[in-house]
PDB file of C-alpha atoms in Angstrom:
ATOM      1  CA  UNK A 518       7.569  -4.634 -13.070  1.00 49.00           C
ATOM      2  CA  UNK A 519       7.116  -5.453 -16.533  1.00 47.00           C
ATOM      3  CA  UNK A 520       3.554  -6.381 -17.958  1.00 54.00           C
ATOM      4  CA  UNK A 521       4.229  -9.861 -17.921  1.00 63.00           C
ATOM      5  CA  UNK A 522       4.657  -9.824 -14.034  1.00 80.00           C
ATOM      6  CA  UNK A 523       2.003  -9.443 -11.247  1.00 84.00           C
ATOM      7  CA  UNK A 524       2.124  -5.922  -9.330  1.00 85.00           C
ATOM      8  CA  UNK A 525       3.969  -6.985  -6.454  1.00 93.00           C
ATOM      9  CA  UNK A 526       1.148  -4.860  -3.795  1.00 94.00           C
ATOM     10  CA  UNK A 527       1.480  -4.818   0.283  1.00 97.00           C
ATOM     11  CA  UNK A 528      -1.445  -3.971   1.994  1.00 97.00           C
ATOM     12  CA  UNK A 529      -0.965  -3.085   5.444  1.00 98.00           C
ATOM     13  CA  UNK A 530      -4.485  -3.866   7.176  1.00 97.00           C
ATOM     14  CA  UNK A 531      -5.501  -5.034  10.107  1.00 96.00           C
ATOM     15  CA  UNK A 532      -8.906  -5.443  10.279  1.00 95.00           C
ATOM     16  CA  UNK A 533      -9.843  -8.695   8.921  1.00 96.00           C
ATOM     17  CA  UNK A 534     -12.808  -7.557   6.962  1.00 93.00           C
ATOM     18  CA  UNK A 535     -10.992  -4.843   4.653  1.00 93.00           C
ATOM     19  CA  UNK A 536      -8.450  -7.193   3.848  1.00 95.00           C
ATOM     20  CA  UNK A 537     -10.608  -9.786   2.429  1.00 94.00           C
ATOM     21  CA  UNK A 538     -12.723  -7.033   0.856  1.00 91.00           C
ATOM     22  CA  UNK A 539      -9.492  -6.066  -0.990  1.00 91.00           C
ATOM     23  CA  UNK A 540      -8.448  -9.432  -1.733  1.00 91.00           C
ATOM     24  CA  UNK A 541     -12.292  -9.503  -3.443  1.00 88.00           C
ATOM     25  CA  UNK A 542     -11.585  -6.397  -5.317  1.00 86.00           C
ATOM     26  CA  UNK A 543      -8.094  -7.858  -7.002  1.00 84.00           C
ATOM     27  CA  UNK A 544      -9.230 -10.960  -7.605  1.00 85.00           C
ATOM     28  CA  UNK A 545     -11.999  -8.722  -9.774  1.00 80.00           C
ATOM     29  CA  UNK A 546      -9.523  -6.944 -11.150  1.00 75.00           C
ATOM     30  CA  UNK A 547      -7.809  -6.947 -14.101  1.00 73.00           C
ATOM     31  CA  UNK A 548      -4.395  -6.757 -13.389  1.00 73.00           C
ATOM     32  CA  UNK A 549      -2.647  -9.424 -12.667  1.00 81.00           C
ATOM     33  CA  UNK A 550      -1.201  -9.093  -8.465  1.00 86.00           C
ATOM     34  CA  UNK A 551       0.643 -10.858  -5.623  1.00 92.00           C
ATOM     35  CA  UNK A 552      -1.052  -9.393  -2.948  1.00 93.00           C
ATOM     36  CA  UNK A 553       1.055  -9.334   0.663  1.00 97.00           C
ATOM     37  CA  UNK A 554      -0.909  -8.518   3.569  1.00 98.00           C
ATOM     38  CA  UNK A 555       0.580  -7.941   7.170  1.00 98.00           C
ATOM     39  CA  UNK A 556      -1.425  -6.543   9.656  1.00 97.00           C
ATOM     40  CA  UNK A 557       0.737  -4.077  11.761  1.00 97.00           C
ATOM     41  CA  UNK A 558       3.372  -1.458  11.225  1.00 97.00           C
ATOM     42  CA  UNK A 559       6.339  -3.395  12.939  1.00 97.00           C
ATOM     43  CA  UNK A 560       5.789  -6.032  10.472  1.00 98.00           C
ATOM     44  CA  UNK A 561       5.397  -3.696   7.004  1.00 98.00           C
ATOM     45  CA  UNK A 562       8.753  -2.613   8.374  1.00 97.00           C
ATOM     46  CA  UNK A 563      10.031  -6.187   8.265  1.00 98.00           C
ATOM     47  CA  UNK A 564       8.830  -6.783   5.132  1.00 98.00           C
ATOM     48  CA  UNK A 565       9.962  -3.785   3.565  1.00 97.00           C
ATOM     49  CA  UNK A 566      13.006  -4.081   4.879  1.00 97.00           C
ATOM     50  CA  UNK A 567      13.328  -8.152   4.379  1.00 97.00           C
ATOM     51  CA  UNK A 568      13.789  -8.728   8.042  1.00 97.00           C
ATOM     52  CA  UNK A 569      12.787 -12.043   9.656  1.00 96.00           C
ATOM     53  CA  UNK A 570      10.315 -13.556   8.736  1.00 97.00           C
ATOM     54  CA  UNK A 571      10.376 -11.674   4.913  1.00 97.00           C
ATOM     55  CA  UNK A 572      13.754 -12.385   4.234  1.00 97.00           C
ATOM     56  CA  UNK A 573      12.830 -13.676   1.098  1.00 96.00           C
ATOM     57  CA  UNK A 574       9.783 -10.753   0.462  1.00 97.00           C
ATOM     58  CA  UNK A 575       9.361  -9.180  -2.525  1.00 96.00           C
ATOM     59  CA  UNK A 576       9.891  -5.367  -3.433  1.00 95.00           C
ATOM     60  CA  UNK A 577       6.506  -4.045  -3.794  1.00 95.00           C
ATOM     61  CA  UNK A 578       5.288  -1.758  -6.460  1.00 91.00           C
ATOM     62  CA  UNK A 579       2.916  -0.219  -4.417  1.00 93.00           C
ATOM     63  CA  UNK A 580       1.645  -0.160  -0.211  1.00 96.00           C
ATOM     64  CA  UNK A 581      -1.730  -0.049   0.858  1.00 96.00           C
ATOM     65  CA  UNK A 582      -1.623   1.448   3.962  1.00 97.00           C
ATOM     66  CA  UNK A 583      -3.828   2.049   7.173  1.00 96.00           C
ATOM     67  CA  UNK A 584      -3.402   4.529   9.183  1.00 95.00           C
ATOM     68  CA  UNK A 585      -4.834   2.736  12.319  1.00 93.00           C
ATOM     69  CA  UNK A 586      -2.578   0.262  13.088  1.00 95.00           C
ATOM     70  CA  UNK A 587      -1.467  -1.602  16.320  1.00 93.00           C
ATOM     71  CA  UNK A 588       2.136  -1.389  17.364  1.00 91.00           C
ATOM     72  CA  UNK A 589       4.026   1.107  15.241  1.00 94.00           C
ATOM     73  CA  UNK A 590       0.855   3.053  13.612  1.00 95.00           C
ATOM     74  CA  UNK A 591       0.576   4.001   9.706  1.00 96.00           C
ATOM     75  CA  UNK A 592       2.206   7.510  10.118  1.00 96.00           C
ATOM     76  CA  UNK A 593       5.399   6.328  11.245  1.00 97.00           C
ATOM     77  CA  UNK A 594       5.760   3.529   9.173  1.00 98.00           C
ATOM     78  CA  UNK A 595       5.158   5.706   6.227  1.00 97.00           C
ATOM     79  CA  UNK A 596       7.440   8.196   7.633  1.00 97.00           C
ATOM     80  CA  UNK A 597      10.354   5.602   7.861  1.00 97.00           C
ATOM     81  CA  UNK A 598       9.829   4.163   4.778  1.00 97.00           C
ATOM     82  CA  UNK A 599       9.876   7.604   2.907  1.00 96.00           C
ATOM     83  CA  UNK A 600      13.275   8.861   4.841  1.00 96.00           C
ATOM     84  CA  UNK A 601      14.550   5.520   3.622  1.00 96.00           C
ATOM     85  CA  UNK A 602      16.500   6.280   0.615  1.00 95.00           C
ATOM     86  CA  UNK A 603      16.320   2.484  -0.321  1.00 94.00           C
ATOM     87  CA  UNK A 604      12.089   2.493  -0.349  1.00 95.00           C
ATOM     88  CA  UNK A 605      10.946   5.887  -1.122  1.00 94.00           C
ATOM     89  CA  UNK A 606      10.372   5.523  -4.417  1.00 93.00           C
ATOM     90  CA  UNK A 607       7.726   2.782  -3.696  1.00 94.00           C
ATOM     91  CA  UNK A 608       4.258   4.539  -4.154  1.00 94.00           C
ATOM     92  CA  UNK A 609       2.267   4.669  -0.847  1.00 96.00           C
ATOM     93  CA  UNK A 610      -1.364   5.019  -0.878  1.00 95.00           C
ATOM     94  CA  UNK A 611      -3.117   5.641   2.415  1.00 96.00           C
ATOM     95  CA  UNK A 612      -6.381   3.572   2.462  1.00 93.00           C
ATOM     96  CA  UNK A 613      -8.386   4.551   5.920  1.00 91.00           C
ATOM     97  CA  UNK A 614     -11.215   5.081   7.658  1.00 91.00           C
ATOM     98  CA  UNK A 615     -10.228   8.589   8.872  1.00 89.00           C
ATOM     99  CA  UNK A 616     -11.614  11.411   7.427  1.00 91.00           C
ATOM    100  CA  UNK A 617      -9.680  14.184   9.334  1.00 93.00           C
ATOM    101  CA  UNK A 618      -8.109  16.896   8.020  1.00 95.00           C
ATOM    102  CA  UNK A 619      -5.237  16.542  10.000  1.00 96.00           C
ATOM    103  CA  UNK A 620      -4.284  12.748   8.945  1.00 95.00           C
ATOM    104  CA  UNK A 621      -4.715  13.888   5.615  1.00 96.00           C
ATOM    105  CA  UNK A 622      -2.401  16.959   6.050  1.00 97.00           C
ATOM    106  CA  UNK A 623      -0.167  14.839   7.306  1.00 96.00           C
ATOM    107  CA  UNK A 624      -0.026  11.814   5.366  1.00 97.00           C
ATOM    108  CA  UNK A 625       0.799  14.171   2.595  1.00 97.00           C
ATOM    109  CA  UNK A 626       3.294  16.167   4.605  1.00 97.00           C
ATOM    110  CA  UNK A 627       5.170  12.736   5.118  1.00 97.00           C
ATOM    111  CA  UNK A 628       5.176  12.213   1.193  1.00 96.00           C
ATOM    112  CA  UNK A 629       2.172   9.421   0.570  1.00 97.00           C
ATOM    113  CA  UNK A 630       1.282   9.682  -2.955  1.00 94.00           C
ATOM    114  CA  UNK A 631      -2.297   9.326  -2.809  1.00 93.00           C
ATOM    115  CA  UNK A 632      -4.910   9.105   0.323  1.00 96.00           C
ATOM    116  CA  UNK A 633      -8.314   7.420  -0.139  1.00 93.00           C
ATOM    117  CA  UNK A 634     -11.069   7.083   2.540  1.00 92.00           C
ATOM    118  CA  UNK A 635     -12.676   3.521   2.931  1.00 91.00           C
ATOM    119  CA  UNK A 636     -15.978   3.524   2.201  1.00 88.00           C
ATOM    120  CA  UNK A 637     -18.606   2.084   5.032  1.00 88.00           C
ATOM    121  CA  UNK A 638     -20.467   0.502   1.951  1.00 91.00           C
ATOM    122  CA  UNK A 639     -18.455  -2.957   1.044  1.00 89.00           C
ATOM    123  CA  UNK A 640     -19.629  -2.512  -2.881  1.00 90.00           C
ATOM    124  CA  UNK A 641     -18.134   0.631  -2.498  1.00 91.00           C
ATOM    125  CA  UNK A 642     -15.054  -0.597  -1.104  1.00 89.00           C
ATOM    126  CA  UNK A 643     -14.410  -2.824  -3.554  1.00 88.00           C
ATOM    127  CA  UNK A 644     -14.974  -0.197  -6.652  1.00 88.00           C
ATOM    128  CA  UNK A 645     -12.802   2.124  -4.473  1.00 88.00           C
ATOM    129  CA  UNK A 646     -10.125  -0.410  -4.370  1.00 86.00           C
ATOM    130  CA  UNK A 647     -10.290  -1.877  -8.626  1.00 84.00           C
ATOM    131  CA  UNK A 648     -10.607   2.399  -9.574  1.00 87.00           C
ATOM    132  CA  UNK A 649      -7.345   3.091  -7.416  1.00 84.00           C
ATOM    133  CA  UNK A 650      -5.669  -0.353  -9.237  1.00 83.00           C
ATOM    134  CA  UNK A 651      -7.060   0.821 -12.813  1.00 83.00           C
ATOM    135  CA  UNK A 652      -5.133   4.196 -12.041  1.00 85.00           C
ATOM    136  CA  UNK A 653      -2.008   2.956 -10.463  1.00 83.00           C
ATOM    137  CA  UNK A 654      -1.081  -0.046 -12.936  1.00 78.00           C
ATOM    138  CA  UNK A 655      -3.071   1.466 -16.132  1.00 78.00           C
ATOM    139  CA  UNK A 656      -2.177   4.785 -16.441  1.00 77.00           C
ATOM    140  CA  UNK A 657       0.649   5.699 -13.608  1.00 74.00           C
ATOM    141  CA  UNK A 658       4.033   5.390 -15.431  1.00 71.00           C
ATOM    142  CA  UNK A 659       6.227   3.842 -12.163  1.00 66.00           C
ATOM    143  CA  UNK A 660       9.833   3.626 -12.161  1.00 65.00           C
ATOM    144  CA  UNK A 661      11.944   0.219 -13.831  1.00 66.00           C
ATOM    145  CA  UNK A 662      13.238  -1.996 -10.853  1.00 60.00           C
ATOM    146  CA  UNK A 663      16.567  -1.214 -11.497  1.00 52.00           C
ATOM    147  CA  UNK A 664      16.181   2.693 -11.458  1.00 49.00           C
ATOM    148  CA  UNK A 665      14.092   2.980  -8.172  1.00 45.00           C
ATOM    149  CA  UNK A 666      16.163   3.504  -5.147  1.00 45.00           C
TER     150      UNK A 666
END
């Protein structure tokens, strides 16, 4: 990703409200994003992967992920995608409603770079989500496409 091209983001979501709360908080945002949204784990697998129907899907720079999810749920697609040695580079943040201890142990266990509670509050959300996007595309250094494996 250079600064002339959008942050190429997945956000795996599936309740309909936090993704268009997110949607809200890029479009706030500064920095210029494509914004993919799928809404369970067998299809962030597909995408990551470029399976049917993502053949032509981008890499992202970053995943949004929930935890909850129907079909495969958050913590395996996160562990699959870091045992990949293809994605794990990409930087996974965990965006849920959970607050236990034990998803957060875990989520870090299985190598996601960042975890982040939803707020209840949708103003809240939506500063949650721009103050995580300041960070990651402001001041995170990420890897040049061609280096990340």
């Amino acid at each position: 990703m250079t600064d002339l091209e959008p942050a190429q983001i997945l956000l795996v979501e599936d309740n309909p409200g936090d993704v268009r709360l997110t949607e809200e908080a890029f479009e706030q945002g500064r920095i210029e994003n494509d914004l993919h949204v799928v809404s369970d784990g067998d299809a962030a697998l597909d995408f990551l992967h470029q399976r049917e129907p993502y053949e032509d899907a981008p890499r992202p720079d970053l995943v949004l992920l929930d935890l909850n999810l129907p079909r495969t749920d958050g913590e395996e697609v996160l562990e699959r995608l870091k045992a990949d040695e293809e994605l794990r580079s990409i930087p996974v943040i965990v965006l849920t409603s959970s607050e236990a201890e034990e998803d957060i142990v875990r989520s870090y266990e299985l190598h996601a770079n960042a975890y982040l509670t939803k707020p209840v509050d949708p103003d809240e959300f939506i500063e949650t989500v721009r103050a995580f996007e300041k960070f990651w595309f402001s001041v995170v250094r990420l890897p040049p496409e061609g280096e990340r494996r």
